[in-house]
Every structure is written in C-alpha cells, then in structure tokens.
Coordinates of C-alpha atoms in Angstrom, one line a residue:
X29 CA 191.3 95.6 116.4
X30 CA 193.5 98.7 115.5
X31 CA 195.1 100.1 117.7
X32 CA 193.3 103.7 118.3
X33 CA 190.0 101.7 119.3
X34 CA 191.9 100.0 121.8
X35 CA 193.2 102.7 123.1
X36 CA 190.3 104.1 123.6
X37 CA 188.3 100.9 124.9
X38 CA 190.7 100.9 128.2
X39 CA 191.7 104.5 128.8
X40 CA 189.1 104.9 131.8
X41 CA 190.1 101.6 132.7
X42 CA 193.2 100.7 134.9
X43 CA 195.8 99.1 133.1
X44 CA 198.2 97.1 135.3
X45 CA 201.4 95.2 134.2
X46 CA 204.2 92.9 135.8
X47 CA 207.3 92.2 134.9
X48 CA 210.8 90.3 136.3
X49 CA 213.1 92.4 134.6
X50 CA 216.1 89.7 134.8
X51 CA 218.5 92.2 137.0
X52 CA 218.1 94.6 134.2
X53 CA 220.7 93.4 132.1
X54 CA 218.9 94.1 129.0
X55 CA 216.5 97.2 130.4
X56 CA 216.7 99.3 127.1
X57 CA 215.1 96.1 124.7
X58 CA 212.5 95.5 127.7
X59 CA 211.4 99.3 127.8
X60 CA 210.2 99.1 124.8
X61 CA 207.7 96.7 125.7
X62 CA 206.5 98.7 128.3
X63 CA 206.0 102.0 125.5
X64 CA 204.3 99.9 123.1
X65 CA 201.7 98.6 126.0
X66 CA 201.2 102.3 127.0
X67 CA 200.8 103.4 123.2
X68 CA 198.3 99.9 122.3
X69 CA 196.0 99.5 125.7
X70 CA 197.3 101.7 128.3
X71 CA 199.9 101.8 131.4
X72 CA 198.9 103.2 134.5
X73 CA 200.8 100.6 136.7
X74 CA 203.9 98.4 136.7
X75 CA 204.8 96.3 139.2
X76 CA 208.6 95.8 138.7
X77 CA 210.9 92.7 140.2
X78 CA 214.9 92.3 139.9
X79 CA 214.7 95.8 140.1
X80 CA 218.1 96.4 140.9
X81 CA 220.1 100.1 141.0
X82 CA 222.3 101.3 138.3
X83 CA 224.6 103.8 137.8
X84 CA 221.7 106.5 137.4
X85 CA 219.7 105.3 139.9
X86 CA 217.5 102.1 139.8
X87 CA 216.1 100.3 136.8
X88 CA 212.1 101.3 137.6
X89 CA 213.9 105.0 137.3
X90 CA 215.3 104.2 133.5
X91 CA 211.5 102.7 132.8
X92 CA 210.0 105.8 134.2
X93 CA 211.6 108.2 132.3
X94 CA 211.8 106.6 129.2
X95 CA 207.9 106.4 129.8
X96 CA 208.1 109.7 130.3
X97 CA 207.3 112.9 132.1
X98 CA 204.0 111.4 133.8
X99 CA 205.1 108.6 135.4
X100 CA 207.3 108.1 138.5
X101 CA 209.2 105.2 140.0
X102 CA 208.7 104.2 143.6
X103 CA 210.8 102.2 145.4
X104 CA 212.4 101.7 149.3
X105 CA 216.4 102.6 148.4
X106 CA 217.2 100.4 151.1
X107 CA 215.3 97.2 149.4
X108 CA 214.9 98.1 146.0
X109 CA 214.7 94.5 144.3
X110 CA 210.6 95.3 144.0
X111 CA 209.7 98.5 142.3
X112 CA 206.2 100.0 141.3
X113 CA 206.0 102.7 138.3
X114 CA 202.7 104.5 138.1
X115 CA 201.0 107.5 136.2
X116 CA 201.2 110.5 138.3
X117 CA 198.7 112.6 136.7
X118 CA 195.8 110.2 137.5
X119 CA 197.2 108.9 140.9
X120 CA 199.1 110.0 143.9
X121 CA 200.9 108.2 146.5
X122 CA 199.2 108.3 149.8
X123 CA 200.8 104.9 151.7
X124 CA 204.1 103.3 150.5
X125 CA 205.6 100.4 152.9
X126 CA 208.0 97.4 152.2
X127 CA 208.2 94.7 154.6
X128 CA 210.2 91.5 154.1
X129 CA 208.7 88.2 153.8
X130 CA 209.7 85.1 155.4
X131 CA 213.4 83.7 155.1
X132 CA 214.9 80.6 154.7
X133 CA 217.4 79.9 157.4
X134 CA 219.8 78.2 154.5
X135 CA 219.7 76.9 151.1
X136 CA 220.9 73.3 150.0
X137 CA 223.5 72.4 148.2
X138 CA 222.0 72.5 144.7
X139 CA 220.4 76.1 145.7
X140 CA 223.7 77.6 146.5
X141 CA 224.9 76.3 142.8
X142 CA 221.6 77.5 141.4
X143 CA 220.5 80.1 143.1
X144 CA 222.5 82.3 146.1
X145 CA 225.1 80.9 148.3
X146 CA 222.8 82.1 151.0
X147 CA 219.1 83.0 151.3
X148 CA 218.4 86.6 151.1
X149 CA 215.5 88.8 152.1
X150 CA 212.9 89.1 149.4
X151 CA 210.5 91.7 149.7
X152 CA 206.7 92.3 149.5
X153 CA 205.4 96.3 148.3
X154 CA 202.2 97.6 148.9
X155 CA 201.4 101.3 147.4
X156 CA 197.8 102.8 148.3
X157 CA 197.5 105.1 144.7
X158 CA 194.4 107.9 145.6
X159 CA 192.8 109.2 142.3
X160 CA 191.7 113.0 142.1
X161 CA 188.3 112.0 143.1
X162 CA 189.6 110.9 146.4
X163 CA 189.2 106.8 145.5
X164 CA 191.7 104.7 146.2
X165 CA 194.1 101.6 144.8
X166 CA 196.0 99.1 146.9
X167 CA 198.7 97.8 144.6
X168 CA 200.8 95.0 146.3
X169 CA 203.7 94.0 144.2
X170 CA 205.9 90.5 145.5
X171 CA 208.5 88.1 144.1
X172 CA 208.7 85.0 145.9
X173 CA 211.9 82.8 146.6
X174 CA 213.0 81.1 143.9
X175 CA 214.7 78.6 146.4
X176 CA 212.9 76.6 149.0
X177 CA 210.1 74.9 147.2
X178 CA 206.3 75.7 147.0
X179 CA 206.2 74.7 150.9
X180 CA 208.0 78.0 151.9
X181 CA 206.9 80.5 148.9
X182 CA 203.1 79.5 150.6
X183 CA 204.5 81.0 153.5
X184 CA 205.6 84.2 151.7
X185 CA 202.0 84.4 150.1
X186 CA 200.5 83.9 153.4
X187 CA 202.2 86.5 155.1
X188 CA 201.6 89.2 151.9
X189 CA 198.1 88.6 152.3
X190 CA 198.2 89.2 156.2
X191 CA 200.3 92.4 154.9
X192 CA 197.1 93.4 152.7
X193 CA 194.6 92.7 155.5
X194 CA 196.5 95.0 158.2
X195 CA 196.0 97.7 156.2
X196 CA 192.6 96.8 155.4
X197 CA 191.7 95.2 151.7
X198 CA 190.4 98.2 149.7
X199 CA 187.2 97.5 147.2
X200 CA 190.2 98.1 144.3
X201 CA 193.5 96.0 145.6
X202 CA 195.6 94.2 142.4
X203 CA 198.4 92.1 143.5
X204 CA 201.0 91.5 140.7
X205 CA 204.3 89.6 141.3
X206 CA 206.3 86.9 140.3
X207 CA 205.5 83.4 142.1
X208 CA 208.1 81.0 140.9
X209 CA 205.7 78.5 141.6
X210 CA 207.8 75.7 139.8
X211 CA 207.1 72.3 139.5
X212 CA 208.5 69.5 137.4
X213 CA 205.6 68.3 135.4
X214 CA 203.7 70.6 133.4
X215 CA 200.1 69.2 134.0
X216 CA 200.5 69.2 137.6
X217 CA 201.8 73.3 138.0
X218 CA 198.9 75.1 137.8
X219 CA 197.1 73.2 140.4
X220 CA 200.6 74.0 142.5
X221 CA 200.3 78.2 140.8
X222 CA 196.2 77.8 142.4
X223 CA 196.9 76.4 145.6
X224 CA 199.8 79.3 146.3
X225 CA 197.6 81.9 145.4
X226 CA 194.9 80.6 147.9
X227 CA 196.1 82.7 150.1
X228 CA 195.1 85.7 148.1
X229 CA 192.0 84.2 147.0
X230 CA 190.9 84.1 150.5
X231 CA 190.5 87.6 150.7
X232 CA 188.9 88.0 147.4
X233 CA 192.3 88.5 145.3
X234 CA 191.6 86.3 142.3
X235 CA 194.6 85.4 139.6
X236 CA 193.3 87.0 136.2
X237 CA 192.4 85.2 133.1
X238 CA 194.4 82.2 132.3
X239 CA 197.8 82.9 130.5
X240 CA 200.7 80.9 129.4
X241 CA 203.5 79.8 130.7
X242 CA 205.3 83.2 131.2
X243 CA 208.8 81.7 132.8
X244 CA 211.4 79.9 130.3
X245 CA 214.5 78.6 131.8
X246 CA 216.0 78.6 128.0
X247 CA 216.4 82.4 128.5
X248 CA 217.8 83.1 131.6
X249 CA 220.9 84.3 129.7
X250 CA 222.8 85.7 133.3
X251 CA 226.3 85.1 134.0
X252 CA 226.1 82.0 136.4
X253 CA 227.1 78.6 134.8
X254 CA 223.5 77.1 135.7
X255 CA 221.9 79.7 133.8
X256 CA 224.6 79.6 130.6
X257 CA 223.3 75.8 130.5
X258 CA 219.4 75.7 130.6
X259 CA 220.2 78.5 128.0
X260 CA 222.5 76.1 125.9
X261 CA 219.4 73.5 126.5
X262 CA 217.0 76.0 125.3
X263 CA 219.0 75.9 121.7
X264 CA 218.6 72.6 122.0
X265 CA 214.5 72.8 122.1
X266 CA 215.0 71.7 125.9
X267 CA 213.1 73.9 128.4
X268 CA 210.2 73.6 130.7
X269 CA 208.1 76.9 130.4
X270 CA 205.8 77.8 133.5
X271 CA 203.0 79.9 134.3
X272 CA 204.4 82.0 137.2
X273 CA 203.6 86.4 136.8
X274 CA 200.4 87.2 137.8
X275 CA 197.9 90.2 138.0
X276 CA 195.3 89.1 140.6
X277 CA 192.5 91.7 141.9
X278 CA 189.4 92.0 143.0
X279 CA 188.8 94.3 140.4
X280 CA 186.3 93.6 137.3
X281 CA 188.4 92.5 134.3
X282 CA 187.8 93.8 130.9
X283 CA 191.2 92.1 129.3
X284 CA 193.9 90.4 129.9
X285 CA 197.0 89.5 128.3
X286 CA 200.4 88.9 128.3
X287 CA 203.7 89.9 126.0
X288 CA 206.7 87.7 124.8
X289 CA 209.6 89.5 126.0
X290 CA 213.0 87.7 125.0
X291 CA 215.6 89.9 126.8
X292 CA 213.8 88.3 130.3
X293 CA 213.5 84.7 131.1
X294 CA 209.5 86.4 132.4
X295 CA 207.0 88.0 129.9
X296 CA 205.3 90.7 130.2
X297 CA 201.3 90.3 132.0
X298 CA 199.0 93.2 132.1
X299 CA 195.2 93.6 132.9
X300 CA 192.7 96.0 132.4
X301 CA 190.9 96.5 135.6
X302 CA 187.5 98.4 135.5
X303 CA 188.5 101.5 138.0

C-alpha cells in the first residue's frame, strides 16, 4: 500500500508507539524510526523507557525535536527513566503524575552480575492528553523490573492498574510499556506475557494484535560484560527473542505493527487506535 494512502487511512486515527530506547546509547539511528512512522502511518504518541538525561536534557527531548516543532516531551526530572512524547497541536496535557511501582528489597547474586548491584525504583507514567473538542486520553506508560521474576513484575502490573483505576479508566486509556516478561522456553512465554497483563485486562485494557518477539538479548550491545556476551552469542546465532513491548487499550484497533530496530535490544510497536 503506498505510503500517501496510509497516511491518510490513520490520520484521524490515534497512532501510539513504544519503545525501550537501550539508555540512549544509539538515540540518533533510533530517531529515525520514529520520523519514518510519523511520515508512513502517523505519530501522535510515544511512550519512551531507558529514557535517560543527556547533556541537552533528556533523550524523549532529542526525539521531540528531531520530530519537530509539534511535539513535546514529558517527563518527571526527578524520575525520568519513563518519558511520553506527544503532538501538541492535537492534544494538551491536562494530568501528568509518576508514581513508583513496587521494589524489590534485594537482588540475588546472578541479578547484581546481570542487572544492578541493587534494586532501584522503576516507575509507572500516566498522562491524561484532552483533544480541542474537550475528549480525553489516558496514556499510562511502564517498564517493569527486569529482575525479580514474573512473580514480582505481576505485582508492578497490579499496582499500575490500581494507578489507572484511582484516576478513573477513561473510555480511551492505551497502556504501552515494556514487560520483560521473560521466560526460558519459547512456547510457554506468552501464556507468562497473558497472565501479567491480566491485570490490565481486568479493567478492559487488552494487549493489541499479536506481534513477535520484540526483545533480543543478541543486541543488548551496553557496556556490562553480561551484555558484551549474549551479544557475542547472538554472532553465534544464539539468542532467545521474546515478545515483551506492548500497546494495550481499550481503544478499537484499525492496525497494528511493529519495527525492527537494531540500535535497541526492543523494536519498535505502534497501534492505530480509532479516537
């Protein structure tokens, strides 16, 4: 389908996207993916994670601008690592509120090789976005431990979903985040991916679409030593690729779809939502 009929098949729609940006450390080959989904479908949200701050302030301020002049970054400076950018011109912020999910009192000893010598807050965001017309978008945007197994990142989901229902689940709520609902045999992670979305399903927030696996270890190309090896396994055809970004709503879907996005270990998953 060329690309000007696209365009204008989802311009009155709401086009959402998620993306683990991988700290950043490649931000200018991942923006590019972000202009080509505005310029093919559409961009009106992106729900950004490992969104961390850089010299000119954070990494969802680099996307927005390079967006450009429409689009604006939002963000809580003192807990940045989750960032939504959105299209000012058709929405404007009318609630904005961070809150932190649940903790892990400390990680094991494989975590702290893996992972973070010790747990750290992760973060849940939830934007209301209020069109001209006075309707309204509650955009939640999460990124669950990566330590701690499914047992504890249920926990998170729970208490996102509690975060949603205090402020009261809007006919239009989208939910985007990372999961990192891992498990070790293929065949058995989306039942894992279903079953930690439940709480989201509850209240009528419903993953979108079935997508591939959008996590590969083989390209988690950061400094630590466990990440330089399950990227030396990846050259040697050795990975274990999960389904684990999601756009969930209780929106009508018209498309979804996701982008391979080498310069993350996460690709790229939009929607268009009817609005």
């Amino acid at each position: 389908m060329p690309t000007e009929i696209l365009v204008q098949r989802y311009r009155d729609a709401l086009v959402v996207g998620t993306h683990n940006l991988m700290h950043g450390l490649r931000l200018r080959r991942l923006i590019r993916h972000y202009q080509h989904l505005r310029d093919a479908v559409g961009l009106d949200v992106l729900c950004l994670q490992e969104n961390r701050c850089a010299l000119r302030g954070g990494h969802g301020d680099a996307v927005a601008r390079a967006l450009g002049p429409r689009y604006v970054h939002l963000a809580d400076p003192q807990n940045p690592d989750v960032g939504i950018v959105y299209d000012r011109e058709r929405f404007r912020c009318r609630e904005h509120t961070v809150f932190a999910l649940p903790r892990l009192s400390r990680h094991s000893w494989f975590e702290r090789r893996y992972s973070d010598p010790r747990p750290r807050d992760r973060h849940a965001q939830v934007a209301v976005l209020e069109t001209p017309d006075g309707g309204a978008h509650t955009i939640a945007n999460f990124h669950l431990s990566t330590a701690g197994g499914n047992g504890h990142r249920y926990e998170q989901m729970r208490a996102l979903a509690e975060g949603i229902v205090r402020r009261g689940v809007a006919e239009r709520t989208v939910a985007c985040g990372d999961t990192n609902a891992f498990h070790w045999r293929r065949r058995a992670q989306p039942a894992i991916l279903d079953a930690l979305l439940s709480p989201l399903a509850a209240i009528g927030v419903r993953a979108v679409g079935d997508t591939g696996p959008t996590h590969h270890f083989a390209r988690q190309n950061e400094p630590r030593l466990t990440h330089q090896l399950a990227v030396m396994l990846g050259k040697l055809g050795l990975d274990l690729p999960l389904r684990y970004d999601v756009v969930c709503t209780n929106l009508p879907v018209a498309r979804g779809g996701q982008a391979r996005t080498p310069d993350s270990d996460h690709d790229l998953v939009w929607a268009a939502l009817a609005a």
